[in-house]
XYZ file of C-alpha atoms in Angstrom:
348
model
C 11.796 12.816 -10.785
C 10.295 13.728 -14.135
C 7.228 11.888 -15.288
C 8.497 8.980 -17.390
C 5.045 7.694 -18.305
C 2.982 8.571 -21.375
C -0.795 8.263 -21.716
C -0.620 4.636 -22.824
C 1.519 3.786 -19.804
C -0.983 5.497 -17.521
C -3.818 3.501 -19.074
C -1.890 0.305 -18.416
C -1.270 1.286 -14.789
C -4.986 1.992 -14.340
C -5.887 -1.389 -15.826
C -3.396 -3.186 -13.590
C -4.778 -1.411 -10.537
C -8.204 -2.747 -11.467
C -6.986 -6.278 -12.240
C -3.363 -6.775 -11.117
C -3.219 -10.434 -12.183
C -5.121 -10.176 -15.435
C -3.368 -11.927 -18.358
C -1.764 -9.771 -21.020
C -4.467 -10.770 -23.507
C -7.246 -9.364 -21.318
C -5.307 -6.193 -20.535
C -4.730 -5.775 -24.264
C -8.427 -6.263 -25.016
C -9.382 -3.653 -22.426
C -6.855 -1.133 -23.742
C -7.426 -1.783 -27.442
C -3.834 -2.763 -28.240
C -1.958 -5.994 -28.864
C -0.829 -8.319 -26.106
C 2.774 -7.923 -27.276
C 2.488 -4.142 -26.858
C 1.163 -4.560 -23.323
C 3.931 -7.015 -22.536
C 6.650 -4.669 -23.798
C 5.275 -1.715 -21.873
C 4.917 -3.677 -18.673
C 8.430 -5.104 -19.021
C 9.848 -1.605 -19.565
C 8.094 -0.193 -16.508
C 9.339 -3.090 -14.405
C 12.917 -3.036 -15.706
C 13.129 0.734 -15.119
C 11.950 0.097 -11.546
C 8.925 2.339 -11.989
C 6.268 -0.286 -11.289
C 5.948 -3.610 -9.530
C 2.968 -5.837 -8.813
C 3.369 -7.418 -5.393
C 1.133 -9.370 -3.021
C -0.124 -7.756 0.182
C -0.196 -10.446 2.855
C -3.014 -10.373 5.386
C -2.283 -9.554 9.001
C -3.756 -12.891 10.108
C -0.755 -14.532 8.464
C 1.993 -12.173 9.537
C 1.293 -11.836 13.248
C -0.861 -10.187 15.860
C 0.759 -6.757 15.855
C -1.159 -3.792 14.471
C 0.293 -0.683 12.826
C 1.265 2.509 14.617
C 1.500 5.999 13.148
C 4.671 7.750 14.313
C 5.477 11.435 13.850
C 9.084 12.373 14.612
C 10.582 15.759 15.453
C 14.234 15.665 14.433
C 17.189 17.760 15.445
C 18.026 20.542 12.944
C 19.455 19.071 9.767
C 18.899 15.479 10.876
C 15.525 14.635 9.301
C 16.972 12.592 6.436
C 19.353 10.777 8.788
C 16.447 9.878 11.069
C 14.389 8.658 8.107
C 17.240 6.465 6.931
C 17.577 5.070 10.432
C 13.893 4.178 10.443
C 14.236 2.403 7.102
C 16.737 0.073 8.771
C 14.038 -1.145 11.154
C 12.325 -4.297 9.832
C 9.039 -3.130 11.392
C 8.986 0.096 9.355
C 6.423 -0.177 6.567
C 6.309 3.448 5.430
C 8.916 6.178 5.945
C 8.884 9.731 4.595
C 10.591 13.043 5.242
C 7.861 15.623 5.761
C 7.252 19.313 6.316
C 4.690 20.744 8.692
C 3.493 18.813 11.723
C 6.595 16.597 11.809
C 10.015 16.223 10.216
C 9.570 12.512 9.595
C 6.424 10.415 9.374
C 6.365 6.640 9.435
C 4.101 3.647 9.940
C 5.523 0.741 11.892
C 4.053 -2.693 12.473
C 5.535 -4.987 15.120
C 5.036 -8.695 14.594
C 3.677 -9.091 18.129
C 1.630 -6.675 20.188
C 4.021 -7.018 23.121
C 6.930 -5.840 20.954
C 5.411 -2.384 20.442
C 6.753 -1.017 23.728
C 10.428 -1.543 22.942
C 9.976 -0.570 19.317
C 8.372 2.781 20.138
C 10.143 3.749 23.366
C 13.618 2.365 22.701
C 14.411 1.578 19.080
C 12.703 4.607 17.531
C 12.960 7.146 20.353
C 16.707 6.597 20.745
C 17.655 6.834 17.063
C 20.383 9.464 16.569
C 18.774 12.793 15.692
C 15.353 12.076 17.193
C 14.196 14.835 19.527
C 10.654 13.612 20.238
C 7.974 11.322 18.856
C 4.218 11.165 18.778
C 2.442 7.852 18.268
C -1.102 6.708 17.534
C -2.296 3.098 17.445
C -4.279 2.076 14.366
C -7.568 0.504 15.391
C -8.995 -0.018 11.928
C -7.930 0.655 8.350
C -10.922 2.216 6.598
C -9.199 2.043 3.228
C -5.762 0.952 2.032
C -3.603 2.104 -0.827
C -4.305 -0.981 -2.919
C -7.878 0.343 -3.266
C -6.784 3.681 -4.761
C -7.367 3.893 -8.517
C -6.055 6.157 -11.248
C -9.267 7.557 -12.780
C -8.696 6.793 -16.462
C -10.767 3.737 -17.383
C -14.220 3.784 -18.943
C -17.117 1.849 -17.482
C -16.795 -0.716 -20.272
C -13.119 -1.225 -19.413
C -13.977 -1.587 -15.745
C -16.613 -4.209 -16.513
C -14.309 -6.187 -18.786
C -11.490 -6.306 -16.251
C -13.939 -7.112 -13.467
C -14.722 -10.419 -15.160
C -11.226 -11.567 -14.215
C -11.052 -10.163 -10.690
C -14.436 -11.677 -9.876
C -13.096 -15.159 -10.576
C -10.316 -14.724 -8.023
C -12.571 -13.215 -5.385
C -15.216 -15.906 -5.283
C -15.778 -17.338 -1.835
C -13.600 -20.365 -1.185
C -16.050 -23.058 -0.080
C -13.443 -24.769 2.077
C -11.912 -21.628 3.509
C -13.723 -21.730 6.835
C -12.234 -25.138 7.652
C -8.659 -24.267 6.752
C -6.071 -22.793 9.102
C -5.692 -19.010 8.891
C -1.922 -19.328 8.911
C -0.685 -21.152 5.790
C 1.697 -24.072 6.049
C 3.662 -26.181 3.587
C 2.926 -25.435 -0.074
C 0.566 -22.630 0.926
C 3.314 -20.759 2.745
C 5.833 -21.326 -0.043
C 3.448 -20.014 -2.711
C 2.416 -17.143 -0.458
C 6.033 -16.017 -0.324
C 6.266 -16.132 -4.108
C 3.060 -14.133 -4.536
C 4.198 -11.560 -1.988
C 7.244 -10.827 -4.143
C 5.452 -11.134 -7.497
C 1.710 -10.603 -7.420
C 1.357 -11.674 -11.074
C 3.077 -15.043 -10.648
C 1.048 -17.746 -12.385
C 0.414 -21.252 -11.150
C 2.666 -22.583 -13.904
C 5.527 -20.350 -12.741
C 4.984 -21.332 -9.116
C 4.939 -24.987 -10.140
C 8.313 -24.684 -11.843
C 9.796 -22.584 -9.039
C 8.795 -24.996 -6.272
C 8.903 -28.280 -8.140
C 5.268 -29.160 -7.430
C 2.419 -30.157 -9.719
C 0.756 -27.369 -11.691
C -2.703 -28.443 -10.538
C -1.549 -28.204 -6.918
C -0.007 -24.800 -7.523
C -3.218 -23.570 -9.157
C -5.428 -24.866 -6.356
C -3.251 -23.339 -3.638
C -2.867 -20.016 -5.461
C -6.611 -19.680 -5.981
C -7.287 -20.592 -2.356
C -4.873 -17.951 -1.056
C -6.423 -15.299 -3.290
C -10.027 -16.225 -2.581
C -9.470 -16.326 1.169
C -7.894 -12.878 1.032
C -4.633 -14.067 2.550
C -2.784 -12.258 -0.212
C -4.081 -9.325 -2.244
C -2.231 -8.279 -5.422
C -1.433 -4.577 -5.602
C 0.434 -2.197 -7.906
C 3.380 -0.332 -6.432
C 4.275 2.911 -8.220
C 5.111 6.410 -7.035
C 2.072 8.755 -7.110
C 4.218 11.494 -8.645
C 4.661 9.385 -11.780
C 0.879 9.301 -12.138
C 0.472 13.076 -11.995
C -0.098 13.399 -8.247
C 2.835 15.563 -7.279
C 1.603 16.519 -3.805
C 1.119 14.052 -0.970
C -0.015 14.863 2.550
C -0.743 13.101 5.818
C -3.701 14.831 7.461
C -4.216 13.906 11.110
C -7.663 14.869 12.392
C -9.015 15.351 15.880
C -12.687 14.408 15.657
C -15.394 14.441 18.321
C -16.161 10.844 19.419
C -19.616 10.830 17.878
C -18.253 11.786 14.470
C -15.232 9.504 14.175
C -16.863 6.593 12.374
C -18.667 8.717 9.801
C -15.622 10.946 9.227
C -13.428 7.916 8.544
C -15.992 6.370 6.201
C -16.455 9.618 4.295
C -12.724 10.226 3.930
C -12.175 6.632 2.799
C -14.408 7.399 -0.204
C -12.557 10.612 -1.113
C -10.730 10.445 -4.475
C -7.446 11.415 -2.807
C -7.517 8.667 -0.170
C -4.689 6.144 -0.289
C -4.886 5.174 3.362
C -7.424 6.192 5.997
C -7.376 4.801 9.515
C -9.285 5.136 12.764
C -6.887 5.432 15.688
C -6.644 5.428 19.460
C -5.466 8.878 20.476
C -5.929 12.564 19.829
C -5.599 12.017 16.086
C -8.671 9.826 15.864
C -8.597 9.730 12.050
C -5.547 9.873 9.771
C -5.919 10.492 6.040
C -2.998 9.854 3.701
C -3.924 11.526 0.428
C -2.439 12.391 -2.939
C -3.256 15.542 -4.890
C -2.306 16.890 -8.276
C -1.294 20.288 -6.920
C -1.627 22.779 -4.060
C -5.081 23.825 -5.227
C -6.301 20.257 -4.848
C -4.979 20.072 -1.300
C -6.487 23.467 -0.515
C -9.904 22.301 -1.704
C -9.630 19.215 0.454
C -8.647 21.123 3.581
C -10.971 24.102 3.255
C -14.021 22.546 1.631
C -14.136 18.775 2.106
C -12.946 18.758 5.700
C -15.128 21.757 6.502
C -18.191 19.736 5.518
C -17.361 16.877 7.902
C -19.293 16.902 11.162
C -17.306 16.667 14.341
C -13.897 17.771 13.059
C -12.271 19.818 15.819
C -8.826 20.393 14.314
C -6.259 18.857 11.988
C -2.511 18.833 11.393
C -0.875 18.470 7.999
C 2.445 16.827 7.157
C 3.434 17.343 3.519
C 5.602 14.567 2.107
C 8.912 15.850 0.780
C 10.567 12.500 0.102
C 9.275 8.952 0.467
C 12.025 6.507 1.362
C 9.813 3.460 1.831
C 6.260 2.400 1.033
C 4.826 -0.994 1.943
C 8.278 -2.240 2.916
C 9.647 -1.390 -0.541
C 12.460 1.137 -0.489
C 12.529 4.018 -2.932
C 15.604 5.497 -4.621
C 15.022 8.895 -6.225
C 11.426 8.004 -6.970
C 12.201 4.544 -8.315
C 11.663 1.237 -6.599
C 14.787 -0.182 -5.033
C 16.238 -3.392 -6.352
C 14.346 -6.548 -5.457
C 15.078 -7.791 -1.913
C 15.741 -11.369 -0.927
C 13.005 -13.923 -0.183
C 9.976 -12.439 1.546
C 9.659 -13.151 5.279
C 5.955 -13.625 5.839
C 6.470 -14.314 9.514
C 7.738 -10.852 10.403
C 4.418 -9.039 10.570
C 5.358 -6.871 7.606
C 2.626 -6.908 5.043
C -0.849 -5.645 5.853
C -0.598 -1.885 6.179
C -0.822 1.311 4.176
């Protein structure tokens, strides 16, 4: 898909990544344009299904299951069929056709830990076209894709936008006494925020037929407690990062923690996890071109202590990211109401 974004669009994406819920007036101030211009650009990106701001729901809300990396070897000519079969699974958060270490790579997240056995050994392993699978349990996410930033903003722009994000990240004084799993109005607003991370309290009030002050209080509580984290969904290729790779590293036990921390700070990192298995660290990264990937593999990884070996899966086609399907590089049409009880939100 050709890049449909100009420099002003890219600036807007960068600002939204820094402050996904910032009002149009603040985004406009940071970018030096009018609020109406920002509004038109954002509406165009959304209507063309190039960008969406959603809410990433915390695992404490969605269930006890943790993600699994799955690499699939497919029968000749069946990789795309297998990937489409994986997309049909409600537990599949991320699905891509790849070249290299595997034909298909995916991340799945069962709602309950006990459900992992059937998911991995029956539902995935028996999909038509699957020849074999390799799985690794995620122990800890060292960074997630909502933390990745397009490097375009100045320090002054960062500081200005930070004034808004700081307000929503203040510690909720009553959070420790509240249940981790939302109920009632909290759950209803959580579902709205999961589908639209920029939804205001006024919009939630109208949607649910509750008082605006109640909607504001509940929205702020959910955000401050980290039960939902707004994030920008857009294909990396549209931002100039045409090459994406999943690098699975075998690291000596004494070097795993430091390797994961170091990779989590790398500019390419969209998702880095520490895992139980041979691939003790997995790095999902985006690069502008082959030279960028070469530098990462031959220089950055070479400087990491304890790295024994690594395997590379180059993404050829992403069919799903964070439970949002992709169609030729665009976001699929909006799904129905979000099911926050399915274990499908806190992942890559």
